[in-house]
């Protein structure tokens, strides 16, 4: 009798998992193990390749950092990516990127920029001046951060309802079992 009550409830509680040659779906992989792509861009100039990744805001801060990587293109081996000067223009706002070594640069974005922004990066090294253009969606990381915060709040509503349903079914099963046991003692 108790299997009649407890069996269906267990179907709601146990997580899905793969058997044998089956593959796990994205839904069965824990949220922490799923990768999130950050907003990025890449552009090429005559002698350089430039790529950038927008880092999310640190907890307690509203500013975001744009990390840039500059490297010489094939055939431009005499150019030094570390000696270049990068000036980034974001929607008519000119900012100077800070060199971090190894062809890496960083730029703190001002608060208030959002949506799709046009990037214009002026690369200067010695007598060489190149300009590359790209666009970057600044709202993509905000949507990911909101989704990550939502997932970190705790169990979802479905999990809580499944747990509550399991408790109710357990209570009803225990009550019926107790009444049946009590009825046998009286006879």
XYZ file of N, CA and C in Angstrom:
561
model
N 0.819 -1.192 0.000
C 0.000 0.000 0.000
C 0.869 1.265 0.000
N 1.935 1.243 0.787
C 2.769 2.442 0.851
C 3.485 2.699 -0.469
N 3.794 1.643 -1.249
C 4.412 1.851 -2.557
C 3.479 2.599 -3.491
N 2.209 2.374 -3.335
C 1.228 3.079 -4.159
C 1.326 4.584 -3.931
N 1.596 4.979 -2.694
C 1.690 6.402 -2.380
C 3.090 6.963 -2.601
N 4.111 6.198 -2.222
C 5.467 6.730 -2.269
C 6.115 6.618 -3.643
N 5.735 5.630 -4.432
C 6.333 5.425 -5.752
C 6.209 6.635 -6.662
N 4.989 7.161 -6.901
C 4.861 8.331 -7.781
C 5.580 9.560 -7.237
N 5.632 9.719 -5.935
C 6.288 10.894 -5.357
C 7.785 10.863 -5.626
N 8.370 9.676 -5.649
C 9.808 9.567 -5.882
C 10.183 9.987 -7.297
N 9.267 9.875 -8.220
C 9.550 10.299 -9.587
C 9.829 11.789 -9.656
N 9.248 12.563 -8.771
C 9.439 14.004 -8.779
C 10.744 14.418 -8.111
N 11.285 13.587 -7.244
C 12.405 13.981 -6.417
C 13.760 13.672 -7.046
N 13.906 12.518 -7.686
C 15.215 12.105 -8.172
C 15.596 12.856 -9.438
N 16.843 13.365 -9.524
C 17.283 14.084 -10.723
C 17.520 13.126 -11.882
N 17.446 13.662 -13.093
C 17.696 12.858 -14.290
C 19.189 12.594 -14.421
N 19.530 11.410 -14.898
C 20.929 11.097 -15.151
C 21.016 10.162 -16.346
N 22.198 10.114 -16.971
C 22.383 9.319 -18.184
C 22.722 7.877 -17.827
N 22.300 6.954 -18.684
C 22.611 5.539 -18.518
C 23.349 5.051 -19.745
N 24.259 4.109 -19.577
C 24.920 3.449 -20.703
C 25.525 4.427 -21.683
N 25.115 4.316 -22.958
C 25.675 5.159 -24.009
C 24.943 6.475 -24.189
N 23.982 6.783 -23.311
C 23.234 8.030 -23.460
C 24.101 9.210 -23.061
N 23.816 10.342 -23.698
C 24.523 11.564 -23.340
C 23.657 12.388 -22.408
N 24.318 13.167 -21.562
C 23.581 14.071 -20.688
C 23.131 15.276 -21.487
N 21.931 15.714 -21.230
C 21.455 16.932 -21.879
C 21.900 18.123 -21.051
N 21.776 19.326 -21.622
C 22.167 20.541 -20.899
C 21.327 20.723 -19.651
N 20.088 20.209 -19.673
C 19.213 20.370 -18.514
C 19.682 19.531 -17.334
N 20.387 18.411 -17.591
C 20.818 17.555 -16.496
C 22.182 17.947 -15.942
N 22.864 18.892 -16.573
C 24.161 19.362 -16.092
C 23.918 20.469 -15.071
N 24.599 20.445 -13.931
C 24.385 21.499 -12.937
C 24.645 22.880 -13.526
N 23.934 23.866 -13.000
C 24.042 25.232 -13.527
C 25.470 25.759 -13.429
N 26.196 25.379 -12.376
C 27.560 25.869 -12.201
C 28.504 25.331 -13.272
N 28.196 24.160 -13.843
C 29.086 23.547 -14.821
C 28.846 24.070 -16.228
N 27.735 24.759 -16.448
C 27.457 25.283 -17.778
C 28.247 26.564 -17.987
N 28.861 26.687 -19.146
C 29.686 27.855 -19.451
C 28.816 28.994 -19.961
N 29.186 30.194 -19.623
C 28.508 31.387 -20.120
C 29.515 32.182 -20.932
N 29.143 32.504 -22.152
C 30.024 33.297 -23.009
C 29.827 34.770 -22.693
N 30.921 35.482 -22.514
C 30.865 36.916 -22.261
C 30.812 37.652 -23.589
N 30.253 38.853 -23.609
C 30.218 39.635 -24.849
C 31.631 39.892 -25.357
N 31.820 39.732 -26.660
C 33.152 39.879 -27.239
C 33.069 40.408 -28.653
N 34.215 40.826 -29.166
C 34.318 41.259 -30.553
C 35.717 40.936 -31.047
N 35.884 40.930 -32.349
C 37.220 40.831 -32.932
C 37.221 41.637 -34.218
N 38.375 42.208 -34.529
C 38.520 43.046 -35.719
C 39.946 42.914 -36.231
N 40.110 43.145 -37.520
C 41.437 43.065 -38.127
C 41.765 44.364 -38.835
N 43.002 44.786 -38.656
C 43.535 45.926 -39.402
C 44.572 45.363 -40.364
N 45.220 46.217 -41.103
C 46.218 45.752 -42.054
C 47.318 44.935 -41.410
N 47.822 45.369 -40.261
C 48.959 44.704 -39.624
C 48.638 44.076 -38.269
N 47.455 44.334 -37.712
C 47.118 43.852 -36.378
C 45.782 43.121 -36.374
N 45.632 42.220 -35.387
C 44.344 41.622 -35.045
C 44.026 42.089 -33.631
N 42.801 42.509 -33.425
C 42.381 42.996 -32.116
C 41.143 42.228 -31.694
N 41.141 41.747 -30.462
C 39.951 41.096 -29.913
C 39.691 41.687 -28.535
N 38.437 41.688 -28.156
C 38.061 42.255 -26.868
C 36.976 41.436 -26.202
N 37.028 41.375 -24.876
C 36.039 40.655 -24.077
C 35.576 41.582 -22.967
N 34.269 41.735 -22.840
C 33.701 42.573 -21.788
C 33.541 41.740 -20.528
N 34.235 42.135 -19.474
C 34.152 41.436 -18.197
C 32.966 41.979 -17.403
N 32.257 41.123 -16.663
C 31.133 41.614 -15.863
C 31.615 42.500 -14.719
N 30.714 43.303 -14.219
C 31.043 44.179 -13.094
C 31.346 43.329 -11.862
N 32.328 43.757 -11.096
C 32.659 43.063 -9.855
C 31.563 43.346 -8.834
N 31.347 42.425 -7.887
C 30.322 42.661 -6.873
C 30.565 43.974 -6.131
N 29.546 44.774 -6.011
C 29.645 46.050 -5.316
C 30.126 47.198 -6.186
N 30.462 46.936 -7.442
C 30.929 47.986 -8.350
C 30.010 48.032 -9.561
N 29.870 49.206 -10.125
C 29.012 49.359 -11.291
C 29.808 49.430 -12.586
N 31.120 49.617 -12.497
C 31.931 49.742 -13.711
C 32.293 48.359 -14.249
N 32.457 48.289 -15.564
C 32.858 47.053 -16.226
C 34.174 47.292 -16.950
N 34.911 46.215 -17.156
C 36.218 46.319 -17.793
C 36.181 45.627 -19.152
N 36.741 46.309 -20.143
C 36.901 45.739 -21.475
C 38.355 45.304 -21.602
N 38.589 44.011 -21.757
C 39.945 43.495 -21.921
C 40.213 43.323 -23.410
N 41.319 43.897 -23.861
C 41.693 43.875 -25.272
C 42.967 43.069 -25.455
N 43.054 42.364 -26.569
C 44.277 41.630 -26.911
C 44.665 42.009 -28.332
N 45.877 42.483 -28.481
C 46.394 42.944 -29.766
C 47.567 42.058 -30.168
N 47.545 41.578 -31.399
C 48.675 40.785 -31.883
C 48.922 41.091 -33.352
N 50.203 41.010 -33.773
C 50.520 41.254 -35.181
C 49.922 40.157 -36.066
N 49.466 40.542 -37.248
C 48.955 39.562 -38.205
C 50.119 38.872 -38.891
N 49.838 37.816 -39.613
C 50.869 37.077 -40.359
C 51.615 38.025 -41.287
N 52.913 37.923 -41.285
C 53.737 38.755 -42.155
C 54.093 40.097 -41.552
N 53.589 40.398 -40.367
C 53.898 41.679 -39.723
C 54.685 41.419 -38.448
N 55.651 40.498 -38.498
C 56.401 40.081 -37.320
C 57.261 41.160 -36.702
N 57.583 42.229 -37.439
C 58.444 43.276 -36.890
C 57.672 44.240 -35.995
N 56.350 44.147 -35.981
C 55.539 45.043 -35.150
C 55.483 44.512 -33.724
N 55.523 45.423 -32.766
C 55.502 45.057 -31.353
C 54.146 45.433 -30.764
N 53.346 44.427 -30.404
C 52.009 44.678 -29.861
C 52.074 45.352 -28.492
N 53.168 45.151 -27.747
C 53.294 45.764 -26.421
C 53.620 47.250 -26.494
N 54.222 47.686 -27.594
C 54.619 49.090 -27.721
C 53.523 49.946 -28.344
N 52.428 49.350 -28.704
C 51.355 50.101 -29.361
C 50.571 50.934 -28.354
N 49.940 51.956 -28.857
C 49.061 52.816 -28.056
C 47.654 52.631 -28.598
N 46.695 52.326 -27.726
C 45.317 52.097 -28.148
C 44.416 53.185 -27.595
N 43.716 53.851 -28.492
C 42.705 54.827 -28.100
C 41.368 54.276 -28.571
N 40.445 54.107 -27.643
C 39.146 53.515 -27.944
C 38.092 54.608 -27.910
N 37.307 54.683 -28.980
C 36.210 55.646 -29.057
C 34.907 54.857 -28.975
N 34.144 55.109 -27.919
C 32.848 54.471 -27.699
C 31.764 55.527 -27.839
N 31.015 55.473 -28.905
C 29.930 56.439 -29.108
C 30.379 57.872 -28.804
N 31.403 58.351 -29.455
C 31.938 59.714 -29.342
C 32.644 60.005 -28.019
N 32.967 59.002 -27.238
C 33.705 59.168 -25.991
C 35.071 58.496 -26.165
N 36.163 59.289 -26.178
C 37.510 58.750 -26.399
C 38.147 58.360 -25.067
N 38.665 57.131 -24.995
C 39.308 56.608 -23.788
C 40.641 55.974 -24.165
N 41.611 56.060 -23.261
C 42.932 55.476 -23.494
C 42.998 54.111 -22.811
N 43.382 53.058 -23.546
C 43.527 51.721 -22.968
C 44.872 51.618 -22.254
N 44.892 50.912 -21.145
C 46.105 50.736 -20.343
C 46.792 49.427 -20.744
N 48.095 49.492 -21.022
C 48.866 48.304 -21.419
C 49.151 47.436 -20.197
N 48.919 46.115 -20.335
C 49.183 45.164 -19.259
C 50.319 44.211 -19.598
N 50.908 44.325 -20.791
C 51.983 43.437 -21.220
C 51.447 42.234 -21.979
N 52.284 41.686 -22.834
C 51.891 40.502 -23.596
C 50.841 40.792 -24.659
N 50.739 42.047 -25.076
C 49.729 42.414 -26.062
C 48.348 42.598 -25.460
N 48.258 42.584 -24.127
C 46.976 42.738 -23.435
C 46.808 44.168 -22.948
N 45.604 44.664 -23.079
C 45.252 46.016 -22.664
C 43.929 45.944 -21.913
N 43.681 46.925 -21.057
C 42.402 46.971 -20.346
C 41.861 48.393 -20.374
N 40.554 48.462 -20.270
C 39.865 49.743 -20.344
C 38.652 49.675 -19.429
N 38.557 50.608 -18.482
C 37.394 50.679 -17.603
C 36.324 51.493 -18.330
N 35.154 50.878 -18.502
C 34.065 51.560 -19.200
C 33.316 52.468 -18.236
N 32.913 53.637 -18.689
C 32.155 54.530 -17.813
C 30.768 53.968 -17.513
N 30.240 54.345 -16.363
C 28.903 53.923 -15.953
C 27.879 54.598 -16.860
N 26.844 53.871 -17.198
C 25.761 54.455 -17.984
C 25.731 54.006 -19.425
N 26.814 53.409 -19.915
C 26.794 52.896 -21.283
C 25.976 51.613 -21.315
N 25.105 51.489 -22.305
C 24.316 50.272 -22.420
C 23.918 50.070 -23.873
N 23.388 48.894 -24.141
C 22.932 48.574 -25.486
C 24.082 48.277 -26.433
N 23.785 48.332 -27.710
C 24.782 48.090 -28.754
C 25.585 49.369 -28.957
N 26.895 49.309 -28.752
C 27.746 50.489 -28.927
C 28.735 50.243 -30.062
N 29.056 51.320 -30.759
C 30.050 51.263 -31.829
C 31.421 51.524 -31.228
N 32.377 50.683 -31.572
C 33.757 50.822 -31.108
C 34.629 51.244 -32.283
N 35.493 52.183 -32.023
C 36.510 52.559 -32.999
C 37.824 52.574 -32.228
N 38.755 51.721 -32.610
C 40.026 51.609 -31.897
C 41.137 52.096 -32.815
N 41.862 53.118 -32.347
C 43.005 53.656 -33.091
C 44.268 53.041 -32.510
N 45.000 52.336 -33.351
C 46.230 51.659 -32.937
C 47.404 52.443 -33.501
N 48.298 52.911 -32.611
C 49.478 53.673 -33.046
C 50.725 53.004 -32.506
N 51.696 52.834 -33.398
C 52.996 52.320 -32.977
C 54.030 52.883 -33.939
N 54.956 53.653 -33.405
C 55.960 54.283 -34.260
C 55.269 55.163 -35.294
N 55.529 54.928 -36.557
C 54.889 55.700 -37.618
C 53.626 55.042 -38.144
N 53.238 53.907 -37.569
C 52.068 53.167 -38.036
C 50.817 53.629 -37.303
N 49.779 53.956 -38.038
C 48.486 54.318 -37.455
C 47.411 53.511 -38.164
N 46.685 52.704 -37.403
C 45.609 51.868 -37.949
C 44.347 52.146 -37.149
N 43.208 51.973 -37.787
C 41.922 52.117 -37.107
C 41.070 50.900 -37.432
N 40.504 50.297 -36.398
C 39.576 49.181 -36.586
C 38.242 49.563 -35.968
N 37.176 49.007 -36.513
C 35.839 49.278 -35.981
C 35.147 47.959 -35.665
N 34.287 48.005 -34.694
C 33.505 46.833 -34.295
C 32.304 47.335 -33.508
N 31.439 46.429 -33.128
C 30.323 46.786 -32.251
C 30.258 45.761 -31.130
N 29.709 46.186 -30.013
C 29.656 45.347 -28.824
C 28.334 45.593 -28.123
N 27.660 44.505 -27.725
C 26.402 44.619 -26.995
C 26.704 44.596 -25.500
N 26.570 45.742 -24.857
C 26.904 45.856 -23.431
C 25.834 45.266 -22.526
N 24.657 44.967 -23.064
C 23.578 44.427 -22.241
C 23.627 42.915 -22.120
N 24.433 42.226 -22.943
C 24.486 40.766 -22.884
C 24.960 40.276 -21.532
N 26.000 40.894 -20.969
C 26.499 40.428 -19.679
C 25.534 40.770 -18.555
N 24.752 41.839 -18.698
C 23.760 42.182 -17.678
C 22.673 41.115 -17.625
N 22.264 40.616 -18.792
C 21.256 39.557 -18.830
C 21.803 38.278 -18.205
N 23.080 37.955 -18.495
C 23.693 36.773 -17.899
C 23.827 36.916 -16.388
N 24.201 38.099 -15.932
C 24.347 38.325 -14.490
C 23.004 38.178 -13.788
N 21.940 38.677 -14.411
C 20.604 38.542 -13.826
C 20.194 37.076 -13.769
N 20.505 36.315 -14.812
C 20.179 34.888 -14.839
C 20.979 34.133 -13.788
N 22.271 34.454 -13.647
C 23.109 33.795 -12.641
C 22.623 34.125 -11.233
N 22.214 35.369 -10.998
C 21.694 35.749 -9.683
C 20.401 35.006 -9.387
N 19.581 34.841 -10.402
C 18.316 34.124 -10.229
C 18.583 32.670 -9.853
N 19.581 32.044 -10.498
C 19.904 30.650 -10.207
C 20.544 30.499 -8.838
N 21.262 31.512 -8.358
C 21.956 31.397 -7.079
C 21.052 31.697 -5.886
N 19.821 32.075 -6.130
C 18.899 32.399 -5.032
C 18.462 31.181 -4.247
N 18.629 30.004 -4.774
C 18.223 28.803 -4.062
C 17.380 27.922 -4.955
N 16.691 26.961 -4.349
C 15.918 26.020 -5.156
C 14.786 26.717 -5.913
N 14.492 26.179 -7.065
C 13.430 26.761 -7.880
C 12.065 26.429 -7.298
N 11.076 27.087 -7.804
C 9.704 26.880 -7.335
C 9.260 25.443 -7.587
N 9.656 24.847 -8.743
C 9.254 23.472 -9.046
C 9.849 22.488 -8.044
N 11.095 22.708 -7.644
C 11.735 21.815 -6.680
C 11.032 21.922 -5.329
N 10.704 23.132 -4.927
C 9.999 23.309 -3.654
C 8.616 22.666 -3.685
N 7.897 22.831 -4.791
C 6.573 22.207 -4.911
C 6.677 20.686 -4.920
N 7.686 20.139 -5.592
C 7.877 18.687 -5.604
C 8.174 18.182 -4.193
N 8.989 18.910 -3.447
C 9.279 18.526 -2.071
C 8.047 18.585 -1.186
N 7.253 19.636 -1.359
C 6.014 19.761 -0.586
C 5.043 18.645 -0.939
N 4.913 18.331 -2.228
C 4.037 17.246 -2.657
C 4.500 15.924 -2.067
N 5.794 15.698 -2.027
C 6.336 14.474 -1.443
C 5.991 14.386 0.038
N 6.130 15.486 0.750
C 5.787 15.490 2.181
C 4.307 15.221 2.408
N 3.446 15.822 1.603
C 2.001 15.603 1.746
C 1.663 14.147 1.476
N 2.225 13.574 0.410
C 1.952 12.169 0.093
C 2.487 11.265 1.197
N 3.663 11.579 1.725
C 4.217 10.801 2.830
C 3.300 10.878 4.048
N 2.826 12.068 4.364
C 1.942 12.242 5.516
C 0.646 11.460 5.327
N 0.052 11.530 4.148
C -1.193 10.795 3.885
C -0.943 9.294 3.980
N 0.171 8.819 3.408
C 0.501 7.396 3.485
C 0.707 6.945 4.917
N 1.407 7.748 5.711
C 1.632 7.398 7.117
C 0.318 7.382 7.887
N -0.547 8.345 7.611
C -1.846 8.406 8.288
C -2.697 7.196 7.931
N -2.760 6.819 6.661
C -3.541 5.649 6.247
C -2.952 4.370 6.822
N -1.640 4.268 6.845
C -0.991 3.091 7.413
C -1.283 2.994 8.908
N -1.244 4.105 9.597
C -1.526 4.121 11.037
C -2.971 3.717 11.303
N -3.904 4.241 10.492
C -5.325 3.900 10.680
C -5.565 2.421 10.391
N -4.903 1.883 9.366
C -5.057 0.464 9.036
C -4.494 -0.394 10.157
N -3.346 -0.018 10.691
C -2.719 -0.751 11.786
C -3.593 -0.676 13.041
N -4.156 0.471 13.318
C -5.020 0.662 14.480
C -6.301 -0.155 14.333
N -6.829 -0.267 13.112
C -8.039 -1.051 12.859
C -7.808 -2.534 13.076
N -6.618 -3.036 12.777
C -6.303 -4.455 12.992
C -6.225 -4.786 14.476
N -5.734 -3.862 15.285
C -5.601 -4.098 16.729
C -6.967 -4.217 17.390
N -7.955 -3.488 16.912
C -9.289 -3.501 17.522
C -10.011 -4.809 17.235
N -9.710 -5.468 16.143
C -10.408 -6.713 15.793
C -9.861 -7.840 16.544
